[in-house]
Amino acid sequence: MPKKSMELLTETMFYVLMAFCKGAMCGIDVAEFIEKRTKGRILIGPATLYTILGKFEKEKYIVEVQVEGRKRTYEITEKGRLAYTEEVARLKQCVEDAKAAAFERGDLDEWK
Amino acid sequence: MKGVTWMSGNNEEQKTYYRLAPCPSYDVEGMESWLEDLAEEGLFLTSDGFFCGFGFFHKEEPRKVKYRLQAGETPGNILADGDGPEKEQREISEALGWEFVVRRGEFYIYRSMREDVREMNTDPEIQAITMKMVEKRQLSSVTTCLIWLVLYPLVKKNGAFLVPMLYMKTWFYFFSLALILYFILSPVWKFVYYTKLRKKLKKGEQLNREKDWKKKAWIQPVKNIIVILACCAWGCLVLANIHRNVLFEDEIPLKDYTGNPPFATMADIAPGKTYEIRPMGYSNTVVEWSDVLAPVNYIWEEVAEVWVTEDRSVYGLWDVNYHEVRWPWMAKLVAKDYMRMDKERDFEIIGELDLGVDYAMAYIDDIHMEKIVLVHGNKVLQGTFHEYAGGQENYFTMEEWAQIMADSIK
């Protein structure tokens, strides 16, 4: 059965949820977290980040907990945490499947 | 082009320069490319934004900057470009190296002076989501335009369009129609553009920031000028028409009219007999005009008294709308239009009459007046005669006065 749109998290969306799993944060903190965690591989753009925050809030993956001037702080909800853990499980399965396929080919160099 | 001198934030005088945008507000790639090229010439967009297609710029040291257009959260509108982004969005953008400049149409315009700044949008799939929002708004605009500019006028007139066209003159009708089509097709065009852009982003492709805006740079300004001039001309014509109607400039009092209308008037119901116009304040006028699709047109409103016998007069209202159109098939359509326009709550068809013309239909209109529409060749006549019998029986039956009108157009 095809997955619905919010069941498919892009890489950026996944990392945003990862950031919120660490704790409540505002948008700028999320951007810094992602940059550090990926060692600069992913530099999330402000428009992308703002759109994801809006979408997650609408889907109740995160909820606003504090407003200070122009900064809004969010924390992850149970629904958001569940979506994150499901995505982690899916990605783990992808890695396992890739390992198994490489083993069948006898090509284990990429896993060293 | 140089413009007004104004005082900048640090009290230094800065001239404002005006540049006509070479691409429409929805052309994201073209706008970004154009603004960046202007920055390399030393022109930087100010927070005054755009007005009638003209952008407001300041002159500074030429340098490479990045401009990015980001879909707005709320719709822009034709009178004002609308609000800026939410505070949180500005906070995040500024922290990551982007300043909000101004809004144009559906988009916020951001700028960064840093060469190493991260892009505004780093995930094309996410960017496609915001484009979908703009697409939906555009579809809503198309629907609104279709309803108010096409369906509503048709429904109001019960689908009649030929008679209103003759009354407002065919050339003006088609001029108005052209403007209506432009205002309907404009959001359709934008909708198609946004859909293409969204599909491009969804495939993971990036926008073309090197788009050659110079290629068709003349089209947008010329189009803008034509549209502005056309709207101004249309507005002036409407005001002039209202002015003429308020002052009844097109109406000639019957007592001053020396023409010879090609249809029966009250004087014809008893030729040679005493005939006197009765002043009513709002009636006893004739309007006569020519049109490309109907060379002869009359609106005749007459209240008069005719002494049909020595001791009997006929006093009543005699109204005729008369047209000689180009083709007989058009005459039939005009006749049907008149009936459609009268088709309100208490409308009732009496039936076809045998008057020796091509077509004759009698009906009762929404204010309980007996009316007829006649067609003979390319002539159309809608007429009514309401006798003020004062308690007596009407002198003429409907068939009798209808026959008088029919005989006059054979």
Short mmCIF file of N, CA and C in Angstrom, two decimals, chain B residues 317-373:
data_model
loop_
_atom_site.label_atom_id
_atom_site.label_comp_id
_atom_site.label_asym_id
_atom_site.label_seq_id
_atom_site.Cartn_x
_atom_site.Cartn_y
_atom_site.Cartn_z
N LEU B 317 -49.28 54.14 -21.65
CA LEU B 317 -47.81 54.09 -21.76
C LEU B 317 -47.47 53.20 -22.95
N TRP B 318 -46.68 53.70 -23.86
CA TRP B 318 -46.28 52.98 -25.08
C TRP B 318 -44.76 52.91 -25.10
N ASP B 319 -44.23 51.72 -24.82
CA ASP B 319 -42.77 51.54 -24.76
C ASP B 319 -42.31 50.61 -25.87
N VAL B 320 -41.28 51.02 -26.57
CA VAL B 320 -40.73 50.17 -27.63
C VAL B 320 -39.20 50.15 -27.53
N ASN B 321 -38.65 48.94 -27.57
CA ASN B 321 -37.21 48.76 -27.78
C ASN B 321 -37.06 48.14 -29.16
N TYR B 322 -36.36 48.83 -30.05
CA TYR B 322 -36.32 48.41 -31.46
C TYR B 322 -34.88 48.32 -31.94
N HIS B 323 -34.59 47.25 -32.70
CA HIS B 323 -33.24 47.07 -33.24
C HIS B 323 -33.32 46.53 -34.66
N GLU B 324 -32.47 47.05 -35.51
CA GLU B 324 -32.25 46.43 -36.83
C GLU B 324 -30.84 45.86 -36.80
N VAL B 325 -30.76 44.56 -36.69
CA VAL B 325 -29.45 43.90 -36.54
C VAL B 325 -28.96 43.47 -37.92
N ARG B 326 -27.71 42.95 -37.91
CA ARG B 326 -27.08 42.60 -39.19
C ARG B 326 -27.72 41.40 -39.86
N TRP B 327 -28.15 40.42 -39.06
CA TRP B 327 -28.61 39.15 -39.63
C TRP B 327 -29.91 38.71 -38.97
N PRO B 328 -30.78 38.07 -39.75
CA PRO B 328 -32.05 37.59 -39.19
C PRO B 328 -31.87 36.61 -38.03
N TRP B 329 -30.86 35.76 -38.09
CA TRP B 329 -30.68 34.80 -36.99
C TRP B 329 -30.33 35.53 -35.69
N MET B 330 -29.65 36.65 -35.83
CA MET B 330 -29.30 37.44 -34.65
C MET B 330 -30.55 38.11 -34.08
N ALA B 331 -31.47 38.49 -34.98
CA ALA B 331 -32.71 39.12 -34.54
C ALA B 331 -33.47 38.18 -33.62
N LYS B 332 -33.54 36.90 -34.01
CA LYS B 332 -34.25 35.91 -33.19
C LYS B 332 -33.60 35.76 -31.81
N LEU B 333 -32.25 35.77 -31.80
CA LEU B 333 -31.52 35.64 -30.53
C LEU B 333 -31.75 36.86 -29.63
N VAL B 334 -31.81 38.04 -30.23
CA VAL B 334 -32.06 39.25 -29.44
C VAL B 334 -33.45 39.19 -28.82
N ALA B 335 -34.42 38.70 -29.62
CA ALA B 335 -35.79 38.58 -29.11
C ALA B 335 -35.83 37.64 -27.90
N LYS B 336 -35.12 36.52 -28.01
CA LYS B 336 -35.08 35.54 -26.91
C LYS B 336 -34.39 36.16 -25.68
N ASP B 337 -33.37 36.99 -25.93
CA ASP B 337 -32.67 37.66 -24.84
C ASP B 337 -33.60 38.57 -24.05
N TYR B 338 -34.45 39.30 -24.77
CA TYR B 338 -35.39 40.20 -24.08
C TYR B 338 -36.29 39.40 -23.14
N MET B 339 -36.74 38.25 -23.62
CA MET B 339 -37.60 37.42 -22.78
C MET B 339 -36.82 36.89 -21.59
N ARG B 340 -35.58 36.50 -21.82
CA ARG B 340 -34.75 35.99 -20.71
C ARG B 340 -34.58 37.06 -19.64
N MET B 341 -34.34 38.28 -20.07
CA MET B 341 -34.09 39.35 -19.11
C MET B 341 -35.31 39.65 -18.26
N ASP B 342 -36.49 39.41 -18.82
CA ASP B 342 -37.73 39.67 -18.07
C ASP B 342 -38.16 38.48 -17.23
N LYS B 343 -37.42 37.39 -17.35
CA LYS B 343 -37.83 36.14 -16.70
C LYS B 343 -37.52 36.18 -15.21
N GLU B 344 -38.34 36.85 -14.44
CA GLU B 344 -38.17 36.86 -12.99
C GLU B 344 -39.33 36.10 -12.38
N ARG B 345 -39.64 36.41 -11.14
CA ARG B 345 -40.60 35.64 -10.34
C ARG B 345 -41.95 35.37 -11.01
N ASP B 346 -42.61 36.45 -11.49
CA ASP B 346 -44.00 36.27 -11.97
C ASP B 346 -44.10 36.24 -13.48
N PHE B 347 -43.04 35.90 -14.12
CA PHE B 347 -43.02 35.84 -15.59
C PHE B 347 -43.95 34.72 -16.06
N GLU B 348 -44.67 35.03 -17.19
CA GLU B 348 -45.60 34.00 -17.70
C GLU B 348 -45.72 34.16 -19.21
N ILE B 349 -45.59 33.07 -19.90
CA ILE B 349 -45.75 33.10 -21.37
C ILE B 349 -47.23 33.08 -21.69
N ILE B 350 -47.66 34.01 -22.54
CA ILE B 350 -49.06 33.99 -22.99
C ILE B 350 -49.17 33.08 -24.20
N GLY B 351 -48.23 33.26 -25.14
CA GLY B 351 -48.22 32.37 -26.29
C GLY B 351 -47.83 33.08 -27.56
N GLU B 352 -47.62 32.31 -28.61
CA GLU B 352 -47.27 32.89 -29.92
C GLU B 352 -48.50 33.54 -30.53
N LEU B 353 -48.28 34.66 -31.23
CA LEU B 353 -49.39 35.38 -31.87
C LEU B 353 -49.23 35.28 -33.39
N ASP B 354 -50.32 35.26 -34.08
CA ASP B 354 -50.30 35.22 -35.55
C ASP B 354 -50.49 36.65 -36.04
N LEU B 355 -49.37 37.34 -36.29
CA LEU B 355 -49.45 38.76 -36.66
C LEU B 355 -48.88 39.03 -38.04
N GLY B 356 -48.52 37.97 -38.74
CA GLY B 356 -47.97 38.13 -40.08
C GLY B 356 -46.50 38.50 -40.10
N VAL B 357 -45.82 38.31 -38.99
CA VAL B 357 -44.36 38.53 -38.96
C VAL B 357 -43.69 37.18 -38.72
N ASP B 358 -42.35 37.17 -38.81
CA ASP B 358 -41.63 35.89 -38.69
C ASP B 358 -41.81 35.25 -37.32
N TYR B 359 -41.86 36.09 -36.30
CA TYR B 359 -41.97 35.55 -34.94
C TYR B 359 -42.67 36.57 -34.08
N ALA B 360 -43.64 36.13 -33.28
CA ALA B 360 -44.35 37.03 -32.37
C ALA B 360 -44.72 36.25 -31.12
N MET B 361 -44.19 36.70 -30.00
CA MET B 361 -44.46 36.01 -28.73
C MET B 361 -44.96 37.03 -27.73
N ALA B 362 -46.02 36.66 -27.00
CA ALA B 362 -46.56 37.54 -25.96
C ALA B 362 -46.30 36.93 -24.60
N TYR B 363 -46.01 37.78 -23.64
CA TYR B 363 -45.77 37.27 -22.29
C TYR B 363 -46.10 38.35 -21.27
N ILE B 364 -46.16 37.92 -20.01
CA ILE B 364 -46.35 38.86 -18.91
C ILE B 364 -45.02 38.92 -18.16
N ASP B 365 -44.53 40.12 -17.98
CA ASP B 365 -43.21 40.24 -17.35
C ASP B 365 -43.33 40.22 -15.82
N ASP B 366 -42.20 40.45 -15.16
CA ASP B 366 -42.15 40.32 -13.70
C ASP B 366 -42.93 41.39 -12.96
N ILE B 367 -43.36 42.48 -13.68
CA ILE B 367 -44.20 43.49 -13.00
C ILE B 367 -45.62 43.47 -13.60
N HIS B 368 -45.99 42.31 -14.12
CA HIS B 368 -47.36 42.04 -14.60
C HIS B 368 -47.77 42.90 -15.79
N MET B 369 -46.80 43.31 -16.60
CA MET B 369 -47.12 44.07 -17.81
C MET B 369 -47.16 43.09 -18.97
N GLU B 370 -48.15 43.27 -19.86
CA GLU B 370 -48.17 42.45 -21.08
C GLU B 370 -47.12 43.00 -22.03
N LYS B 371 -46.34 42.10 -22.57
CA LYS B 371 -45.28 42.53 -23.49
C LYS B 371 -45.28 41.61 -24.70
N ILE B 372 -44.75 42.15 -25.81
CA ILE B 372 -44.56 41.30 -26.99
C ILE B 372 -43.13 41.45 -27.49
N VAL B 373 -42.64 40.39 -28.09
CA VAL B 373 -41.40 40.51 -28.87
C VAL B 373 -41.72 40.05 -30.28
#
